[in-house]
Short mmCIF file of C-alpha atoms in Angstrom, two decimals:
data_model
loop_
_atom_site.label_atom_id
_atom_site.label_comp_id
_atom_site.label_asym_id
_atom_site.label_seq_id
_atom_site.Cartn_x
_atom_site.Cartn_y
_atom_site.Cartn_z
CA UNK A 745 -28.91 55.16 -7.59
CA UNK A 746 -27.03 53.84 -4.54
CA UNK A 747 -30.02 51.66 -3.66
CA UNK A 748 -30.03 50.22 -7.20
CA UNK A 749 -26.28 49.44 -6.99
CA UNK A 750 -26.77 47.65 -3.66
CA UNK A 751 -29.64 45.61 -5.08
CA UNK A 752 -27.51 44.73 -8.11
CA UNK A 753 -24.66 43.49 -5.93
CA UNK A 754 -27.06 41.46 -3.82
CA UNK A 755 -28.26 39.68 -6.98
CA UNK A 756 -24.65 39.03 -8.04
CA UNK A 757 -23.82 37.48 -4.65
CA UNK A 758 -27.02 35.40 -4.66
CA UNK A 759 -26.28 34.18 -8.17
CA UNK A 760 -22.78 33.17 -7.11
CA UNK A 761 -24.09 31.32 -4.05
CA UNK A 762 -26.67 29.51 -6.15
CA UNK A 763 -23.98 28.50 -8.65
CA UNK A 764 -21.69 27.24 -5.89
CA UNK A 765 -24.53 25.31 -4.23
CA UNK A 766 -25.58 23.80 -7.54
CA UNK A 767 -22.00 22.85 -8.32
CA UNK A 768 -21.60 21.26 -4.90
CA UNK A 769 -24.83 19.32 -5.38
CA UNK A 770 -23.70 18.08 -8.78
CA UNK A 771 -20.31 17.06 -7.34
CA UNK A 772 -21.99 15.28 -4.44
CA UNK A 773 -24.24 13.51 -6.93
CA UNK A 774 -21.27 12.41 -9.04
CA UNK A 775 -19.38 11.29 -5.94
CA UNK A 776 -22.38 9.34 -4.62
CA UNK A 777 -22.82 7.71 -8.03
CA UNK A 778 -19.16 6.71 -8.13
CA UNK A 779 -19.37 5.20 -4.63
CA UNK A 780 -22.47 3.24 -5.64
CA UNK A 781 -20.63 1.91 -8.68
CA UNK A 782 -17.61 0.94 -6.59
CA UNK A 783 -19.76 -0.82 -3.99
CA UNK A 784 -21.45 -2.74 -6.78
CA UNK A 785 -18.02 -3.78 -8.09
CA UNK A 786 -16.98 -4.92 -4.62
CA UNK A 787 -20.04 -7.15 -4.33
CA UNK A 788 -19.03 -8.97 -7.51
CA UNK A 789 -15.55 -9.82 -6.25
CA UNK A 790 -14.56 -13.08 -4.60
CA UNK A 791 -13.16 -12.68 -1.10
CA UNK A 792 -10.83 -14.88 0.92
CA UNK A 793 -11.10 -12.57 3.93
CA UNK A 794 -14.05 -10.13 3.61
CA UNK A 795 -13.61 -6.38 3.97
CA UNK A 796 -13.80 -5.08 7.52
CA UNK A 797 -13.28 -8.35 9.40
CA UNK A 798 -9.88 -7.12 10.60
CA UNK A 799 -8.52 -3.59 11.01
CA UNK A 800 -5.38 -4.59 9.12
CA UNK A 801 -4.43 -7.66 7.12
CA UNK A 802 -1.55 -8.74 4.85
CA UNK A 803 -1.01 -11.77 2.66
CA UNK A 804 2.20 -13.57 3.70
CA UNK A 805 4.16 -13.96 0.46
CA UNK A 806 5.69 -17.41 0.09
CA UNK A 807 3.23 -19.01 2.52
CA UNK A 808 -0.01 -20.01 0.79
CA UNK A 809 -3.12 -19.43 2.85
CA UNK A 810 -1.42 -17.52 5.67
CA UNK A 811 -2.19 -13.95 6.71
CA UNK A 812 -1.02 -11.38 9.24
CA UNK A 813 -4.22 -9.95 10.71
CA UNK A 814 -5.42 -7.99 13.71
CA UNK A 815 -6.01 -4.52 15.10
CA UNK A 816 -4.01 -1.35 14.55
CA UNK A 817 -2.04 -2.06 17.73
CA UNK A 818 -1.49 -5.83 17.67
CA UNK A 819 -1.53 -8.50 14.99
CA UNK A 820 -1.18 -12.27 14.73
CA UNK A 821 -1.39 -15.03 12.12
CA UNK A 822 -4.51 -16.69 10.71
CA UNK A 823 -5.16 -19.21 7.94
CA UNK A 824 -7.71 -18.99 5.11
CA UNK A 825 -10.40 -20.54 7.31
CA UNK A 826 -9.84 -17.93 10.01
CA UNK A 827 -8.05 -20.32 12.35
CA UNK A 828 -5.70 -18.44 14.68
CA UNK A 829 -2.16 -19.67 14.12
CA UNK A 830 -0.64 -17.02 16.39
CA UNK A 831 -2.56 -14.74 18.75
CA UNK A 832 -2.57 -10.97 18.25
CA UNK A 833 0.48 -10.08 20.32
CA UNK A 834 2.94 -8.60 17.81
CA UNK A 835 3.28 -5.00 16.70
CA UNK A 836 4.53 -5.85 13.21
CA UNK A 837 4.98 -8.68 10.71
CA UNK A 838 7.11 -8.65 7.60
CA UNK A 839 4.67 -10.22 5.09
CA UNK A 840 7.29 -12.50 3.49
CA UNK A 841 8.08 -16.11 4.33
CA UNK A 842 11.55 -17.38 3.35
CA UNK A 843 13.16 -20.58 4.66
CA UNK A 844 9.92 -21.13 6.60
CA UNK A 845 10.64 -18.01 8.65
CA UNK A 846 8.54 -14.87 9.05
CA UNK A 847 9.94 -11.78 10.78
CA UNK A 848 7.93 -10.42 13.72
CA UNK A 849 8.34 -7.47 16.08
CA UNK A 850 7.23 -7.52 19.71
CA UNK A 851 7.93 -4.74 22.21
CA UNK A 852 10.48 -3.26 19.82
CA UNK A 853 12.46 -6.49 19.44
CA UNK A 854 12.75 -8.65 16.32
CA UNK A 855 12.26 -12.43 16.16
CA UNK A 856 11.06 -15.11 13.73
CA UNK A 857 8.12 -17.53 13.58
CA UNK A 858 7.38 -20.42 11.21
CA UNK A 859 4.29 -21.13 9.09
CA UNK A 860 2.78 -23.29 11.84
CA UNK A 861 2.75 -20.34 14.22
CA UNK A 862 5.70 -21.53 16.30
CA UNK A 863 8.05 -18.88 17.66
CA UNK A 864 11.34 -20.37 16.41
CA UNK A 865 13.61 -17.45 17.31
CA UNK A 866 12.12 -15.42 20.17
CA UNK A 867 12.05 -11.62 19.75
CA UNK A 868 15.45 -10.53 21.08
CA UNK A 869 17.22 -8.45 18.43
CA UNK A 870 17.36 -4.66 18.30
CA UNK A 871 16.97 -4.92 14.52
CA UNK A 872 16.48 -7.70 12.00
CA UNK A 873 15.75 -8.43 8.35
CA UNK A 874 13.88 -11.21 6.51
CA UNK A 875 15.70 -14.43 5.66
CA UNK A 876 17.40 -14.76 2.30
CA UNK A 877 19.08 -17.89 0.94
CA UNK A 878 19.07 -19.53 4.37
CA UNK A 879 20.37 -16.60 6.43
CA UNK A 880 19.16 -13.42 8.12
CA UNK A 881 20.93 -10.27 9.25
CA UNK A 882 20.28 -9.15 12.85
CA UNK A 883 21.75 -6.66 15.30
CA UNK A 884 21.98 -6.76 19.08
CA UNK A 885 23.93 -4.55 21.49
CA UNK A 886 25.84 -2.99 18.60
CA UNK A 887 26.91 -6.35 17.16
CA UNK A 888 25.79 -7.26 13.66
CA UNK A 889 25.25 -10.98 13.08
CA UNK A 890 24.28 -13.45 10.40
CA UNK A 891 22.08 -16.25 11.79
CA UNK A 892 20.66 -19.46 10.32
CA UNK A 893 16.95 -20.47 10.56
CA UNK A 894 17.51 -21.89 14.06
CA UNK A 895 19.16 -18.70 15.29
CA UNK A 896 22.71 -20.05 15.26
CA UNK A 897 25.27 -17.28 14.74
CA UNK A 898 27.23 -17.93 11.52
CA UNK A 899 29.15 -14.64 11.34
CA UNK A 900 29.35 -11.47 13.37
CA UNK A 901 31.10 -8.10 13.53
CA UNK A 902 31.07 -5.18 15.95
CA UNK A 903 30.55 -1.86 14.19
CA UNK A 904 32.55 0.22 16.65
CA UNK A 905 35.62 -2.01 16.26
CA UNK A 906 35.76 -2.92 12.57
CA UNK A 907 33.95 0.09 11.12
CA UNK A 908 31.28 -2.03 9.44
CA UNK A 909 28.04 -0.25 8.68
CA UNK A 910 26.11 -3.00 6.88
CA UNK A 911 26.14 -6.79 7.03
CA UNK A 912 23.57 -8.87 5.18
CA UNK A 913 23.13 -12.10 3.17
CA UNK A 914 23.46 -11.70 -0.58
CA UNK A 915 21.18 -12.90 -3.35
CA UNK A 916 24.19 -14.97 -4.38
CA UNK A 917 24.02 -18.30 -2.59
CA UNK A 918 26.24 -18.74 0.51
CA UNK A 919 27.55 -15.18 0.26
CA UNK A 920 27.30 -12.25 2.65
CA UNK A 921 28.10 -8.58 2.02
CA UNK A 922 29.87 -6.33 4.53
CA UNK A 923 30.22 -2.61 3.87
CA UNK A 924 31.84 0.04 6.03
CA UNK A 925 30.70 3.60 6.56
CA UNK A 926 31.84 5.86 3.69
CA UNK A 927 35.16 7.59 4.05
CA UNK A 928 34.65 11.30 4.77
CA UNK A 929 37.16 12.44 2.15
CA UNK A 930 36.80 9.98 -0.72
CA UNK A 931 33.19 8.89 -0.12
CA UNK A 932 34.17 5.28 -0.84
CA UNK A 933 33.63 2.27 1.44
CA UNK A 934 35.54 -0.83 2.39
CA UNK A 935 33.44 -3.55 0.77
CA UNK A 936 33.80 -7.30 1.28
CA UNK A 937 31.89 -10.24 -0.17
CA UNK A 938 32.48 -13.39 1.87
CA UNK A 939 31.55 -17.03 1.33
CA UNK A 940 29.90 -17.81 4.66
CA UNK A 941 30.57 -21.55 4.47
CA UNK A 942 34.26 -21.43 3.62
CA UNK A 943 35.05 -18.06 5.18
CA UNK A 944 36.83 -17.08 1.95
CA UNK A 945 36.78 -13.40 0.96
CA UNK A 946 35.68 -13.24 -2.67
CA UNK A 947 35.88 -9.48 -3.06
CA UNK A 948 37.66 -6.83 -1.02
CA UNK A 949 37.74 -3.27 -2.34
CA UNK A 950 37.78 0.37 -1.24
CA UNK A 951 37.21 1.77 -4.74
CA UNK A 952 33.42 2.06 -4.68
CA UNK A 953 30.86 4.13 -2.80
CA UNK A 954 28.40 1.22 -2.55
CA UNK A 955 27.86 -2.31 -3.82
CA UNK A 956 24.32 -3.24 -4.83
CA UNK A 957 23.31 -6.87 -4.54
CA UNK A 958 23.87 -9.71 -6.96
CA UNK A 959 21.42 -10.30 -9.82
CA UNK A 960 21.62 -13.01 -12.47
CA UNK A 961 25.43 -13.09 -12.63
CA UNK A 962 26.19 -9.40 -12.08
CA UNK A 963 26.74 -6.81 -9.35
CA UNK A 964 26.14 -3.06 -9.61
CA UNK A 965 28.66 -0.76 -7.91
CA UNK A 966 28.35 2.97 -7.30
CA UNK A 967 31.30 5.13 -8.37
CA UNK A 968 31.95 8.83 -7.90
CA UNK A 969 30.28 9.69 -11.21
CA UNK A 970 27.69 6.95 -11.64
CA UNK A 971 27.59 3.16 -11.57
CA UNK A 972 29.49 0.26 -13.09
CA UNK A 973 28.28 -3.25 -13.82
CA UNK A 974 30.58 -5.98 -12.45
CA UNK A 975 30.63 -9.61 -13.57
CA UNK A 976 30.86 -12.77 -11.43
CA UNK A 977 34.59 -12.10 -10.91
CA UNK A 978 33.88 -8.45 -9.96
CA UNK A 979 35.46 -7.17 -13.16
CA UNK A 980 33.94 -3.98 -14.70
CA UNK A 981 31.71 -4.68 -17.69
CA UNK A 982 29.80 -1.46 -18.40
CA UNK A 983 29.56 2.07 -17.00
CA UNK A 984 26.06 3.45 -16.34
CA UNK A 985 24.29 6.59 -15.11
CA UNK A 986 22.08 4.61 -12.67
CA UNK A 987 22.18 1.34 -10.79
CA UNK A 988 21.00 -1.67 -12.77
CA UNK A 989 20.00 -5.23 -11.99
CA UNK A 990 19.19 -8.03 -14.39
CA UNK A 991 15.68 -9.41 -14.50
CA UNK A 992 14.80 -12.17 -16.95
CA UNK A 993 18.09 -11.62 -18.77
CA UNK A 994 17.78 -7.86 -19.31
CA UNK A 995 18.78 -4.80 -17.26
CA UNK A 996 17.49 -1.26 -17.73
CA UNK A 997 19.94 1.63 -17.76
CA UNK A 998 19.51 5.32 -18.46
CA UNK A 999 21.58 6.85 -21.24
CA UNK A 1000 20.85 10.55 -21.58
CA UNK A 1001 17.23 10.86 -22.72
CA UNK A 1002 16.99 7.17 -23.58
CA UNK A 1003 15.98 4.22 -21.43
CA UNK A 1004 17.98 1.24 -22.67
CA UNK A 1005 17.64 -2.46 -21.87
CA UNK A 1006 20.90 -4.38 -22.22
CA UNK A 1007 21.59 -8.12 -22.38
CA UNK A 1008 24.30 -9.92 -20.43
CA UNK A 1009 26.87 -9.15 -23.11
CA UNK A 1010 26.24 -5.45 -22.48
CA UNK A 1011 24.56 -5.00 -25.85
CA UNK A 1012 21.55 -2.68 -26.11
CA UNK A 1013 18.55 -4.71 -27.30
CA UNK A 1014 15.76 -2.21 -26.53
CA UNK A 1015 15.87 1.57 -26.67
CA UNK A 1016 12.93 3.68 -25.51
CA UNK A 1017 12.32 7.38 -25.01
CA UNK A 1018 13.13 8.04 -21.35
CA UNK A 1019 10.37 7.72 -18.80
CA UNK A 1020 9.74 6.00 -15.51
CA UNK A 1021 10.57 2.41 -16.43
CA UNK A 1022 10.15 -0.98 -14.82
CA UNK A 1023 12.20 -4.16 -14.93
CA UNK A 1024 10.93 -7.15 -16.88
CA UNK A 1025 8.55 -9.50 -15.12
CA UNK A 1026 6.74 -12.38 -16.80
CA UNK A 1027 8.18 -11.21 -20.11
CA UNK A 1028 6.74 -7.70 -19.92
CA UNK A 1029 8.13 -4.27 -18.93
CA UNK A 1030 6.52 -0.84 -18.78
CA UNK A 1031 7.47 2.79 -19.22
CA UNK A 1032 5.30 5.57 -17.77
CA UNK A 1033 5.11 8.57 -20.06
CA UNK A 1034 2.46 11.22 -20.80
CA UNK A 1035 0.08 9.91 -18.14
CA UNK A 1036 -0.07 6.39 -19.51
CA UNK A 1037 1.79 3.12 -19.16
CA UNK A 1038 3.33 1.69 -22.31
CA UNK A 1039 3.84 -2.07 -21.94
CA UNK A 1040 6.24 -3.96 -24.24
CA UNK A 1041 7.87 -7.37 -24.70
CA UNK A 1042 11.55 -8.39 -24.69
CA UNK A 1043 11.88 -7.46 -28.36
CA UNK A 1044 10.66 -3.95 -27.58
CA UNK A 1045 7.30 -4.43 -29.30
CA UNK A 1046 4.48 -2.41 -27.73
CA UNK A 1047 1.79 -4.75 -26.41
CA UNK A 1048 -0.73 -2.25 -25.03
CA UNK A 1049 -1.04 1.11 -23.31
CA UNK A 1050 -3.08 1.86 -20.18
CA UNK A 1051 -3.93 5.34 -18.79
CA UNK A 1052 -2.73 5.94 -15.24
CA UNK A 1053 -3.34 8.38 -12.44
CA UNK A 1054 -1.40 11.64 -12.59
CA UNK A 1055 -0.76 14.37 -10.08
CA UNK A 1056 0.14 17.81 -11.37
CA UNK A 1057 0.83 16.40 -14.83
CA UNK A 1058 3.20 13.73 -13.52
CA UNK A 1059 2.26 10.07 -13.73
CA UNK A 1060 1.80 8.54 -10.31
CA UNK A 1061 0.93 4.82 -10.56
CA UNK A 1062 1.69 2.25 -7.91
CA UNK A 1063 5.32 1.13 -8.01
CA UNK A 1064 7.15 -1.06 -8.61
CA UNK A 1065 5.15 -1.83 -11.74
CA UNK A 1066 5.36 -5.49 -12.62
CA UNK A 1067 3.43 -8.68 -13.21
CA UNK A 1068 3.22 -11.22 -10.44
CA UNK A 1069 1.27 -14.48 -10.75
CA UNK A 1070 -0.23 -13.20 -14.00
CA UNK A 1071 -1.50 -9.84 -12.77
CA UNK A 1072 -0.18 -6.29 -12.54
CA UNK A 1073 -1.27 -3.88 -9.82
CA UNK A 1074 -2.21 -0.59 -11.50
CA UNK A 1075 -3.43 2.83 -10.39
CA UNK A 1076 -6.12 4.03 -12.79
CA UNK A 1077 -7.03 7.54 -13.89
CA UNK A 1078 -9.48 7.83 -10.99
CA UNK A 1079 -6.64 7.38 -8.46
CA UNK A 1080 -7.92 3.96 -7.40
CA UNK A 1081 -6.12 0.63 -7.69
CA UNK A 1082 -7.07 -2.37 -9.80
CA UNK A 1083 -5.42 -5.32 -11.53
CA UNK A 1084 -4.45 -5.82 -15.19
CA UNK A 1085 -3.93 -9.07 -17.07
CA UNK A 1086 -1.29 -9.81 -19.72
CA UNK A 1087 -3.48 -8.20 -22.39
CA UNK A 1088 -3.79 -4.91 -20.52
CA UNK A 1089 -7.42 -5.52 -19.54
CA UNK A 1090 -8.70 -4.87 -16.04
CA UNK A 1091 -9.68 -8.15 -14.41
CA UNK A 1092 -10.54 -6.08 -11.35
CA UNK A 1093 -11.46 -2.44 -12.17
CA UNK A 1094 -9.70 0.33 -10.20
CA UNK A 1095 -11.88 0.72 -7.11
CA UNK A 1096 -9.53 0.28 -4.12
CA UNK A 1097 -7.87 3.05 -2.10
CA UNK A 1098 -4.86 0.84 -1.37
CA UNK A 1099 -3.80 -2.55 -2.73
CA UNK A 1100 -0.88 -4.97 -2.76
CA UNK A 1101 0.78 -7.12 -5.39
CA UNK A 1102 -0.76 -10.50 -6.18
CA UNK A 1103 0.59 -13.49 -4.28
CA UNK A 1104 -0.59 -16.93 -5.42
CA UNK A 1105 -3.83 -15.48 -6.74
CA UNK A 1106 -4.60 -13.31 -3.69
CA UNK A 1107 -3.99 -9.69 -2.68
CA UNK A 1108 -4.69 -7.47 0.31
CA UNK A 1109 -6.83 -4.45 -0.56
CA UNK A 1110 -8.35 -1.50 1.28
CA UNK A 1111 -11.57 0.36 0.53
CA UNK A 1112 -12.09 3.40 2.72
CA UNK A 1113 -10.94 2.21 6.14
CA UNK A 1114 -11.81 -1.44 5.57
CA UNK A 1115 -9.24 -4.06 4.57
CA UNK A 1116 -9.62 -7.58 3.23
CA UNK A 1117 -8.03 -10.25 1.03
CA UNK A 1118 -9.24 -10.42 -2.55
CA UNK A 1119 -9.29 -13.60 -4.64
CA UNK A 1120 -8.23 -12.79 -8.21
CA UNK A 1121 -10.12 -14.50 -11.08
CA UNK A 1122 -8.68 -17.79 -12.30
CA UNK A 1123 -6.55 -17.34 -15.42
#
């Protein structure tokens, strides 16, 4: 009897091993088939910079035909023909060109180069940010400064002396924002908005915990219990649960279990069941709910829905969701990234492990450990 029991258990174990092996083989077969399909898709795409030519590459937004490319340790600038505009000597590039200036980092210091590859402001700052409306915020030896595209100091403040914690150019033309560290008791900050050309202080308050930047005629300020929308004259217009910024004339705010889009008069024009929502871009916004993206127009009409990747039941697409140059980066059900058009159709199926937003018809993408620049189909 004991011998029979042992034999029985041996068969059970063998059966289990066979099942596991078979399952693994099936999974490997499915995986291999998927890889073959993805490789076939990659062959059909048009490439500006082919996969694998550089260890890392980024499209410089705002500078057509310019790319930050190189190894994992050092990168430089190249054009679409592969011509070296700047040798691989920097540790980092900010892939945005504003006022013909691109932020670079070398040996831990920040500087700026132009689109021709000329080092206009040599790396010298302990910290720096991209240009905006003709100015950039930098920091050196504890002093925060606002500089112009030639590196001329237009405004400065020393944190230790005036208590300032942030200093940066605003989205509002010729304005800079200066905010102190929050008060330990009240949690509010001393906030100033200054016209950098005239030196006039446009706003000076210690009532708010934080001032978000300007957007289409409004500012968003954090209070103790939420946020408030301020108009051009910094007068309160509407109280909100979350920060809001206007995009294409509408701003999204959360109201309980509803996601509402308001116009500039503060009137609710779209109400949707709460979900992870985007701002409007190219006339379209999206809410992620129940593992799919629901896209709608500025009247609130649903245009199309697209399934998205989810983790543990929660939607996990690439964010921020939004159309740029006619395409929307989207993470499909398979966890890969592709690109949608205005009708919700994939112009590039989800086959990339990483991908960036479209810039003038191009986007950096990664498949496995290989990166390249993809040319999106003409619209």
